[in-house]
Amino acid sequence: DSNTSGYCQARARWTTAELVDIRCHLAQRLAIHGDTLLAELSVSRPLKVIDGTTFNLPDTAANREVCPQSEDQLPGCGFPLVRLVGVFCLKTGALLEEASAPHTTSENALFHDLWPTFQADDILLADCNFSSYGSLAGLRQQSVDSLFELHASRKRDFRQGRRLGPRDRLITWAKPKVKPANLTQEQWQQLPATLTVRLVRVRLATQNGRCKYLTLVTTLTDPKAWPVRLLAALYARRWKIELYWDDIKTTLQMD
């Protein structure tokens, strides 16, 4: 029957909360351990990739009240803008968790809202925007490891710390004096005074045939279990999240 009225009426009976619960239940049943294209990678730990994005809402008075348009646009010339941070399974591309808010909310604040959803032994991949002392230390307290690109504000000095190999160092970071905005004073006080992390310098191929060098920071500090070439290959897979977001936005006409 080409008439979709029955389907639309049935779907309308589901509440948003019920649909979210169904999505979460399905996501939890997926095989999220390891990655099919990295044969050397142990499949005993879940690999999760994180990134943020934005999308427009329909231009209605109600949406404009909740989510203002970008300040870069003239009043009345833009659309209500939402910021979204998602956690995806690296192996399947399934959206595991998400947090959203008006675009004036920072990605790091939304990322912090997702911390309770992470499980012990998770390995998180993310770009330099999420690479802070608070994130690395706070997640490590939950027995969650991270592999991030080093933030631009951090020094890339490979003369410090203990040498593990070429361009591979074990560094001890001191807790910054300034508390980040996305953590409460109590949460900040519970973080350790120091944190041991590993800095590695890796080379990744680009689409134009050239190579670029990145400095990665990770709490995966065992060089035998996690050699540099494996960390480089794993971080290169992080780019898949751009395709995950593109797929969702295209399918739901959010682009």
PDB file of C-alpha atoms in Angstrom:
ATOM      1  CA  ASP A   1       0.000   0.000   0.000  1.00  0.00           C
ATOM      2  CA  SER A   2       1.516   3.332  -1.015  1.00  0.00           C
ATOM      3  CA  ASN A   3      -0.465   5.088   1.718  1.00  0.00           C
ATOM      4  CA  THR A   4       1.900   5.537   4.695  1.00  0.00           C
ATOM      5  CA  SER A   5      -0.779   6.844   7.065  1.00  0.00           C
ATOM      6  CA  GLY A   6      -0.828   3.677   9.186  1.00  0.00           C
ATOM      7  CA  TYR A   7       2.966   3.753   9.633  1.00  0.00           C
ATOM      8  CA  CYS A   8       2.965   7.458  10.504  1.00  0.00           C
ATOM      9  CA  GLN A   9       0.191   7.033  13.077  1.00  0.00           C
ATOM     10  CA  ALA A  10       1.983   4.090  14.690  1.00  0.00           C
ATOM     11  CA  ARG A  11       5.304   5.902  14.849  1.00  0.00           C
ATOM     12  CA  ALA A  12       3.643   8.995  16.303  1.00  0.00           C
ATOM     13  CA  ARG A  13       2.688   6.932  19.351  1.00  0.00           C
ATOM     14  CA  TRP A  14       6.348   6.580  20.336  1.00  0.00           C
ATOM     15  CA  THR A  15       7.650   9.335  22.590  1.00  0.00           C
ATOM     16  CA  THR A  16      11.080  10.831  22.000  1.00  0.00           C
ATOM     17  CA  ALA A  17      12.324   9.313  25.268  1.00  0.00           C
ATOM     18  CA  GLU A  18      11.174   5.851  24.171  1.00  0.00           C
ATOM     19  CA  LEU A  19      12.924   6.180  20.807  1.00  0.00           C
ATOM     20  CA  VAL A  20      16.144   7.237  22.563  1.00  0.00           C
ATOM     21  CA  ASP A  21      15.907   4.226  24.897  1.00  0.00           C
ATOM     22  CA  ILE A  22      15.456   1.905  21.909  1.00  0.00           C
ATOM     23  CA  ARG A  23      18.501   3.399  20.177  1.00  0.00           C
ATOM     24  CA  CYS A  24      20.623   3.013  23.305  1.00  0.00           C
ATOM     25  CA  HIS A  25      19.471  -0.588  23.775  1.00  0.00           C
ATOM     26  CA  LEU A  26      20.344  -1.493  20.180  1.00  0.00           C
ATOM     27  CA  ALA A  27      23.725   0.236  20.399  1.00  0.00           C
ATOM     28  CA  GLN A  28      24.650  -1.711  23.536  1.00  0.00           C
ATOM     29  CA  ARG A  29      24.019  -5.011  21.742  1.00  0.00           C
ATOM     30  CA  LEU A  30      26.514  -4.279  18.967  1.00  0.00           C
ATOM     31  CA  ALA A  31      30.018  -5.733  18.917  1.00  0.00           C
ATOM     32  CA  ILE A  32      32.051  -2.628  19.749  1.00  0.00           C
ATOM     33  CA  HIS A  33      35.387  -4.265  20.564  1.00  0.00           C
ATOM     34  CA  GLY A  34      38.383  -3.808  18.310  1.00  0.00           C
ATOM     35  CA  ASP A  35      38.422  -2.699  14.698  1.00  0.00           C
ATOM     36  CA  THR A  36      38.181  -4.901  11.626  1.00  0.00           C
ATOM     37  CA  LEU A  37      40.956  -3.093   9.732  1.00  0.00           C
ATOM     38  CA  LEU A  38      43.556  -3.256  12.504  1.00  0.00           C
ATOM     39  CA  ALA A  39      44.447  -6.929  12.832  1.00  0.00           C
ATOM     40  CA  GLU A  40      47.155  -6.232  15.428  1.00  0.00           C
ATOM     41  CA  LEU A  41      44.741  -4.507  17.763  1.00  0.00           C
ATOM     42  CA  SER A  42      43.502  -6.452  20.755  1.00  0.00           C
ATOM     43  CA  VAL A  43      39.739  -6.925  20.527  1.00  0.00           C
ATOM     44  CA  SER A  44      39.307  -7.089  24.284  1.00  0.00           C
ATOM     45  CA  ARG A  45      38.667  -3.356  24.733  1.00  0.00           C
ATOM     46  CA  PRO A  46      35.920  -1.150  23.254  1.00  0.00           C
ATOM     47  CA  LEU A  47      37.117   1.579  20.878  1.00  0.00           C
ATOM     48  CA  LYS A  48      35.042   4.740  20.850  1.00  0.00           C
ATOM     49  CA  VAL A  49      35.572   7.841  18.732  1.00  0.00           C
ATOM     50  CA  ILE A  50      34.318  11.289  19.736  1.00  0.00           C
ATOM     51  CA  ASP A  51      33.766  14.543  17.881  1.00  0.00           C
ATOM     52  CA  GLY A  52      31.431  17.498  17.716  1.00  0.00           C
ATOM     53  CA  THR A  53      29.394  19.070  14.956  1.00  0.00           C
ATOM     54  CA  THR A  54      26.653  21.648  14.424  1.00  0.00           C
ATOM     55  CA  PHE A  55      23.413  21.653  12.464  1.00  0.00           C
ATOM     56  CA  ASN A  56      20.564  24.027  11.705  1.00  0.00           C
ATOM     57  CA  LEU A  57      17.028  23.793  13.046  1.00  0.00           C
ATOM     58  CA  PRO A  58      13.910  24.917  11.145  1.00  0.00           C
ATOM     59  CA  ASP A  59      13.610  28.690  11.406  1.00  0.00           C
ATOM     60  CA  THR A  60      10.682  28.980  13.826  1.00  0.00           C
ATOM     61  CA  ALA A  61      10.103  31.387  16.696  1.00  0.00           C
ATOM     62  CA  ALA A  62      10.190  28.533  19.218  1.00  0.00           C
ATOM     63  CA  ASN A  63      13.530  27.234  17.913  1.00  0.00           C
ATOM     64  CA  ARG A  64      15.044  30.715  17.811  1.00  0.00           C
ATOM     65  CA  GLU A  65      14.038  31.190  21.451  1.00  0.00           C
ATOM     66  CA  VAL A  66      15.904  28.060  22.541  1.00  0.00           C
ATOM     67  CA  CYS A  67      18.811  28.025  20.072  1.00  0.00           C
ATOM     68  CA  PRO A  68      20.024  31.400  18.787  1.00  0.00           C
ATOM     69  CA  GLN A  69      21.644  31.783  15.398  1.00  0.00           C
ATOM     70  CA  SER A  70      25.374  32.254  14.958  1.00  0.00           C
ATOM     71  CA  GLU A  71      26.741  35.627  16.027  1.00  0.00           C
ATOM     72  CA  ASP A  72      28.656  35.759  12.744  1.00  0.00           C
ATOM     73  CA  GLN A  73      25.394  36.269  10.849  1.00  0.00           C
ATOM     74  CA  LEU A  74      23.175  39.323  10.677  1.00  0.00           C
ATOM     75  CA  PRO A  75      19.957  39.132  12.742  1.00  0.00           C
ATOM     76  CA  GLY A  76      17.259  37.350  10.789  1.00  0.00           C
ATOM     77  CA  CYS A  77      19.721  36.002   8.188  1.00  0.00           C
ATOM     78  CA  GLY A  78      20.591  32.710   9.855  1.00  0.00           C
ATOM     79  CA  PHE A  79      19.001  29.633  11.348  1.00  0.00           C
ATOM     80  CA  PRO A  80      18.811  28.338  14.937  1.00  0.00           C
ATOM     81  CA  LEU A  81      22.053  26.454  15.505  1.00  0.00           C
ATOM     82  CA  VAL A  82      22.617  23.359  17.643  1.00  0.00           C
ATOM     83  CA  ARG A  83      25.948  21.950  18.834  1.00  0.00           C
ATOM     84  CA  LEU A  84      26.207  18.182  19.126  1.00  0.00           C
ATOM     85  CA  VAL A  85      28.910  15.899  20.520  1.00  0.00           C
ATOM     86  CA  GLY A  86      28.612  12.220  19.660  1.00  0.00           C
ATOM     87  CA  VAL A  87      30.288   9.000  20.773  1.00  0.00           C
ATOM     88  CA  PHE A  88      30.519   6.400  18.010  1.00  0.00           C
ATOM     89  CA  CYS A  89      31.658   2.806  17.890  1.00  0.00           C
ATOM     90  CA  LEU A  90      34.827   2.757  15.785  1.00  0.00           C
ATOM     91  CA  LYS A  91      34.111  -0.750  14.500  1.00  0.00           C
ATOM     92  CA  THR A  92      30.485  -0.377  13.393  1.00  0.00           C
ATOM     93  CA  GLY A  93      29.949   3.382  13.113  1.00  0.00           C
ATOM     94  CA  ALA A  94      26.919   3.185  15.421  1.00  0.00           C
ATOM     95  CA  LEU A  95      26.036   6.249  17.462  1.00  0.00           C
ATOM     96  CA  LEU A  96      26.393   5.115  21.082  1.00  0.00           C
ATOM     97  CA  GLU A  97      25.737   8.356  22.977  1.00  0.00           C
ATOM     98  CA  GLU A  98      25.167  12.024  22.217  1.00  0.00           C
ATOM     99  CA  ALA A  99      24.770  15.353  24.001  1.00  0.00           C
ATOM    100  CA  SER A 100      23.392  18.506  22.419  1.00  0.00           C
ATOM    101  CA  ALA A 101      22.782  22.125  23.365  1.00  0.00           C
ATOM    102  CA  PRO A 102      22.628  25.581  21.749  1.00  0.00           C
ATOM    103  CA  HIS A 103      25.785  26.291  19.776  1.00  0.00           C
ATOM    104  CA  THR A 104      26.962  28.725  22.458  1.00  0.00           C
ATOM    105  CA  THR A 105      27.745  25.694  24.632  1.00  0.00           C
ATOM    106  CA  SER A 106      31.296  24.414  24.213  1.00  0.00           C
ATOM    107  CA  GLU A 107      32.096  20.946  22.892  1.00  0.00           C
ATOM    108  CA  ASN A 108      34.126  20.233  26.018  1.00  0.00           C
ATOM    109  CA  ALA A 109      31.123  20.944  28.250  1.00  0.00           C
ATOM    110  CA  LEU A 110      29.010  18.491  26.239  1.00  0.00           C
ATOM    111  CA  PHE A 111      31.876  15.987  26.267  1.00  0.00           C
ATOM    112  CA  HIS A 112      32.015  16.180  30.054  1.00  0.00           C
ATOM    113  CA  ASP A 113      28.266  15.486  30.231  1.00  0.00           C
ATOM    114  CA  LEU A 114      28.978  12.179  28.458  1.00  0.00           C
ATOM    115  CA  TRP A 115      31.613  10.957  30.926  1.00  0.00           C
ATOM    116  CA  PRO A 116      29.124   8.912  33.021  1.00  0.00           C
ATOM    117  CA  THR A 117      28.312   6.841  29.915  1.00  0.00           C
ATOM    118  CA  PHE A 118      31.882   5.555  29.535  1.00  0.00           C
ATOM    119  CA  GLN A 119      32.810   2.164  30.915  1.00  0.00           C
ATOM    120  CA  ALA A 120      36.048   0.884  32.438  1.00  0.00           C
ATOM    121  CA  ASP A 121      38.537  -0.291  29.761  1.00  0.00           C
ATOM    122  CA  ASP A 122      37.077   1.987  27.066  1.00  0.00           C
ATOM    123  CA  ILE A 123      39.626   3.589  24.730  1.00  0.00           C
ATOM    124  CA  LEU A 124      38.598   7.010  23.442  1.00  0.00           C
ATOM    125  CA  LEU A 125      39.885   8.673  20.261  1.00  0.00           C
ATOM    126  CA  ALA A 126      39.469  12.416  19.743  1.00  0.00           C
ATOM    127  CA  ASP A 127      41.160  15.436  18.208  1.00  0.00           C
ATOM    128  CA  CYS A 128      43.159  18.098  20.026  1.00  0.00           C
ATOM    129  CA  ASN A 129      40.052  20.054  21.089  1.00  0.00           C
ATOM    130  CA  PHE A 130      39.357  17.470  23.805  1.00  0.00           C
ATOM    131  CA  SER A 131      43.007  17.076  24.831  1.00  0.00           C
ATOM    132  CA  SER A 132      43.186  18.686  28.263  1.00  0.00           C
ATOM    133  CA  TYR A 133      44.605  17.720  31.625  1.00  0.00           C
ATOM    134  CA  GLY A 134      41.107  17.613  33.083  1.00  0.00           C
ATOM    135  CA  SER A 135      39.844  15.205  30.431  1.00  0.00           C
ATOM    136  CA  LEU A 136      42.839  12.866  30.486  1.00  0.00           C
ATOM    137  CA  ALA A 137      43.024  12.746  34.290  1.00  0.00           C
ATOM    138  CA  GLY A 138      39.281  12.583  34.868  1.00  0.00           C
ATOM    139  CA  LEU A 139      38.784   9.749  32.406  1.00  0.00           C
ATOM    140  CA  ARG A 140      41.754   7.850  33.807  1.00  0.00           C
ATOM    141  CA  GLN A 141      40.068   7.932  37.204  1.00  0.00           C
ATOM    142  CA  GLN A 142      37.241   5.999  35.546  1.00  0.00           C
ATOM    143  CA  SER A 143      39.772   3.464  34.152  1.00  0.00           C
ATOM    144  CA  VAL A 144      39.179   4.899  30.675  1.00  0.00           C
ATOM    145  CA  ASP A 145      42.191   5.442  28.393  1.00  0.00           C
ATOM    146  CA  SER A 146      42.512   8.213  25.826  1.00  0.00           C
ATOM    147  CA  LEU A 147      44.385   8.788  22.585  1.00  0.00           C
ATOM    148  CA  PHE A 148      44.162  12.432  21.559  1.00  0.00           C
ATOM    149  CA  GLU A 149      46.133  14.809  19.405  1.00  0.00           C
ATOM    150  CA  LEU A 150      48.162  17.121  21.634  1.00  0.00           C
ATOM    151  CA  HIS A 151      46.558  20.532  22.149  1.00  0.00           C
ATOM    152  CA  ALA A 152      48.331  23.443  20.472  1.00  0.00           C
ATOM    153  CA  SER A 153      48.883  25.172  23.823  1.00  0.00           C
ATOM    154  CA  ARG A 154      51.057  22.285  25.055  1.00  0.00           C
ATOM    155  CA  LYS A 155      54.810  22.222  24.406  1.00  0.00           C
ATOM    156  CA  ARG A 156      56.134  19.493  22.107  1.00  0.00           C
ATOM    157  CA  ASP A 157      59.473  19.072  23.838  1.00  0.00           C
ATOM    158  CA  PHE A 158      60.804  15.536  23.397  1.00  0.00           C
ATOM    159  CA  ARG A 159      63.885  16.259  25.491  1.00  0.00           C
ATOM    160  CA  GLN A 160      61.866  15.994  28.701  1.00  0.00           C
ATOM    161  CA  GLY A 161      60.648  12.886  30.466  1.00  0.00           C
ATOM    162  CA  ARG A 162      61.813   9.308  29.999  1.00  0.00           C
ATOM    163  CA  ARG A 163      62.714   8.086  26.537  1.00  0.00           C
ATOM    164  CA  LEU A 164      60.783   5.010  25.358  1.00  0.00           C
ATOM    165  CA  GLY A 165      61.961   5.161  21.752  1.00  0.00           C
ATOM    166  CA  PRO A 166      62.451   7.578  18.853  1.00  0.00           C
ATOM    167  CA  ARG A 167      59.922  10.396  19.305  1.00  0.00           C
ATOM    168  CA  ASP A 168      58.341   8.472  22.153  1.00  0.00           C
ATOM    169  CA  ARG A 169      58.464   9.911  25.669  1.00  0.00           C
ATOM    170  CA  LEU A 170      56.892   9.332  29.047  1.00  0.00           C
ATOM    171  CA  ILE A 171      56.038  12.746  30.530  1.00  0.00           C
ATOM    172  CA  THR A 172      54.656  13.838  33.896  1.00  0.00           C
ATOM    173  CA  TRP A 173      52.208  16.722  33.684  1.00  0.00           C
ATOM    174  CA  ALA A 174      51.468  18.951  36.657  1.00  0.00           C
ATOM    175  CA  LYS A 175      47.889  19.924  37.347  1.00  0.00           C
ATOM    176  CA  PRO A 176      47.191  23.418  35.952  1.00  0.00           C
ATOM    177  CA  LYS A 177      46.464  26.204  38.395  1.00  0.00           C
ATOM    178  CA  VAL A 178      43.369  27.379  36.523  1.00  0.00           C
ATOM    179  CA  LYS A 179      40.235  25.234  36.700  1.00  0.00           C
ATOM    180  CA  PRO A 180      38.475  24.634  33.362  1.00  0.00           C
ATOM    181  CA  ALA A 181      34.948  25.976  33.058  1.00  0.00           C
ATOM    182  CA  ASN A 182      33.371  22.580  32.389  1.00  0.00           C
ATOM    183  CA  LEU A 183      34.448  21.114  35.768  1.00  0.00           C
ATOM    184  CA  THR A 184      33.075  21.998  39.175  1.00  0.00           C
ATOM    185  CA  GLN A 185      35.426  22.982  41.980  1.00  0.00           C
ATOM    186  CA  GLU A 186      34.791  19.648  43.697  1.00  0.00           C
ATOM    187  CA  GLN A 187      35.562  17.680  40.536  1.00  0.00           C
ATOM    188  CA  TRP A 188      38.728  19.700  39.989  1.00  0.00           C
ATOM    189  CA  GLN A 189      39.959  19.085  43.535  1.00  0.00           C
ATOM    190  CA  GLN A 190      39.475  15.318  43.123  1.00  0.00           C
ATOM    191  CA  LEU A 191      41.882  15.172  40.171  1.00  0.00           C
ATOM    192  CA  PRO A 192      45.475  14.107  40.956  1.00  0.00           C
ATOM    193  CA  ALA A 193      48.242  16.686  41.306  1.00  0.00           C
ATOM    194  CA  THR A 194      50.235  14.997  38.514  1.00  0.00           C
ATOM    195  CA  LEU A 195      49.480  12.759  35.557  1.00  0.00           C
ATOM    196  CA  THR A 196      51.856  10.503  33.624  1.00  0.00           C
ATOM    197  CA  VAL A 197      51.148  10.515  29.888  1.00  0.00           C
ATOM    198  CA  ARG A 198      52.930   9.396  26.774  1.00  0.00           C
ATOM    199  CA  LEU A 199      53.856  11.734  23.929  1.00  0.00           C
ATOM    200  CA  VAL A 200      54.523  10.261  20.489  1.00  0.00           C
ATOM    201  CA  ARG A 201      55.344  11.919  17.206  1.00  0.00           C
ATOM    202  CA  VAL A 202      53.762  10.145  14.231  1.00  0.00           C
ATOM    203  CA  ARG A 203      53.577  10.583  10.478  1.00  0.00           C
ATOM    204  CA  LEU A 204      50.252  10.153   8.700  1.00  0.00           C
ATOM    205  CA  ALA A 205      49.620  10.051   4.966  1.00  0.00           C
ATOM    206  CA  THR A 206      47.197  12.592   3.499  1.00  0.00           C
ATOM    207  CA  GLN A 207      44.875  12.386   0.508  1.00  0.00           C
ATOM    208  CA  ASN A 208      47.208  14.427  -1.711  1.00  0.00           C
ATOM    209  CA  GLY A 209      50.016  11.897  -1.321  1.00  0.00           C
ATOM    210  CA  ARG A 210      51.960  13.961   1.191  1.00  0.00           C
ATOM    211  CA  CYS A 211      52.544  13.282   4.859  1.00  0.00           C
ATOM    212  CA  LYS A 212      51.841  15.336   7.940  1.00  0.00           C
ATOM    213  CA  TYR A 213      53.321  14.997  11.399  1.00  0.00           C
ATOM    214  CA  LEU A 214      51.181  14.906  14.525  1.00  0.00           C
ATOM    215  CA  THR A 215      52.001  14.771  18.212  1.00  0.00           C
ATOM    216  CA  LEU A 216      49.701  12.454  20.110  1.00  0.00           C
ATOM    217  CA  VAL A 217      49.131  12.217  23.843  1.00  0.00           C
ATOM    218  CA  THR A 218      47.837   9.044  25.417  1.00  0.00           C
ATOM    219  CA  THR A 219      47.406   7.257  28.721  1.00  0.00           C
ATOM    220  CA  LEU A 220      48.314   3.987  26.966  1.00  0.00           C
ATOM    221  CA  THR A 221      51.810   4.090  28.399  1.00  0.00           C
ATOM    222  CA  ASP A 222      53.054   0.537  27.742  1.00  0.00           C
ATOM    223  CA  PRO A 223      55.264   0.711  24.615  1.00  0.00           C
ATOM    224  CA  LYS A 224      55.235  -3.071  24.161  1.00  0.00           C
ATOM    225  CA  ALA A 225      51.458  -3.394  24.198  1.00  0.00           C
ATOM    226  CA  TRP A 226      51.008  -0.153  22.278  1.00  0.00           C
ATOM    227  CA  PRO A 227      53.903   0.468  19.868  1.00  0.00           C
ATOM    228  CA  VAL A 228      54.044   3.807  18.106  1.00  0.00           C
ATOM    229  CA  ARG A 229      53.037   2.380  14.722  1.00  0.00           C
ATOM    230  CA  LEU A 230      49.879   0.917  16.271  1.00  0.00           C
ATOM    231  CA  LEU A 231      48.993   4.223  17.949  1.00  0.00           C
ATOM    232  CA  ALA A 232      49.498   6.007  14.636  1.00  0.00           C
ATOM    233  CA  ALA A 233      47.296   3.532  12.776  1.00  0.00           C
ATOM    234  CA  LEU A 234      44.641   3.741  15.458  1.00  0.00           C
ATOM    235  CA  TYR A 235      44.554   7.541  15.469  1.00  0.00           C
ATOM    236  CA  ALA A 236      44.384   7.599  11.670  1.00  0.00           C
ATOM    237  CA  ARG A 237      41.149   5.625  11.973  1.00  0.00           C
ATOM    238  CA  ARG A 238      39.682   8.473  14.030  1.00  0.00           C
ATOM    239  CA  TRP A 239      38.855  10.259  10.774  1.00  0.00           C
ATOM    240  CA  LYS A 240      36.029   7.759  10.225  1.00  0.00           C
ATOM    241  CA  ILE A 241      33.845   9.850  12.529  1.00  0.00           C
ATOM    242  CA  GLU A 242      33.633  12.501   9.816  1.00  0.00           C
ATOM    243  CA  LEU A 243      31.945   9.894   7.627  1.00  0.00           C
ATOM    244  CA  TYR A 244      29.653   8.839  10.479  1.00  0.00           C
ATOM    245  CA  TRP A 245      28.449  12.417  10.931  1.00  0.00           C
ATOM    246  CA  ASP A 246      28.090  12.896   7.181  1.00  0.00           C
ATOM    247  CA  ASP A 247      25.977   9.750   6.907  1.00  0.00           C
ATOM    248  CA  ILE A 248      23.621  10.845   9.683  1.00  0.00           C
ATOM    249  CA  LYS A 249      23.277  14.402   8.397  1.00  0.00           C
ATOM    250  CA  THR A 250      22.652  13.282   4.815  1.00  0.00           C
ATOM    251  CA  THR A 251      20.145  10.583   5.761  1.00  0.00           C
ATOM    252  CA  LEU A 252      18.182  12.871   8.091  1.00  0.00           C
ATOM    253  CA  GLN A 253      18.544  15.902   5.773  1.00  0.00           C
ATOM    254  CA  MET A 254      20.424  17.840   8.437  1.00  0.00           C
ATOM    255  CA  ASP A 255      23.199  19.049   6.117  1.00  0.00           C
TER     256      ASP A 255
END
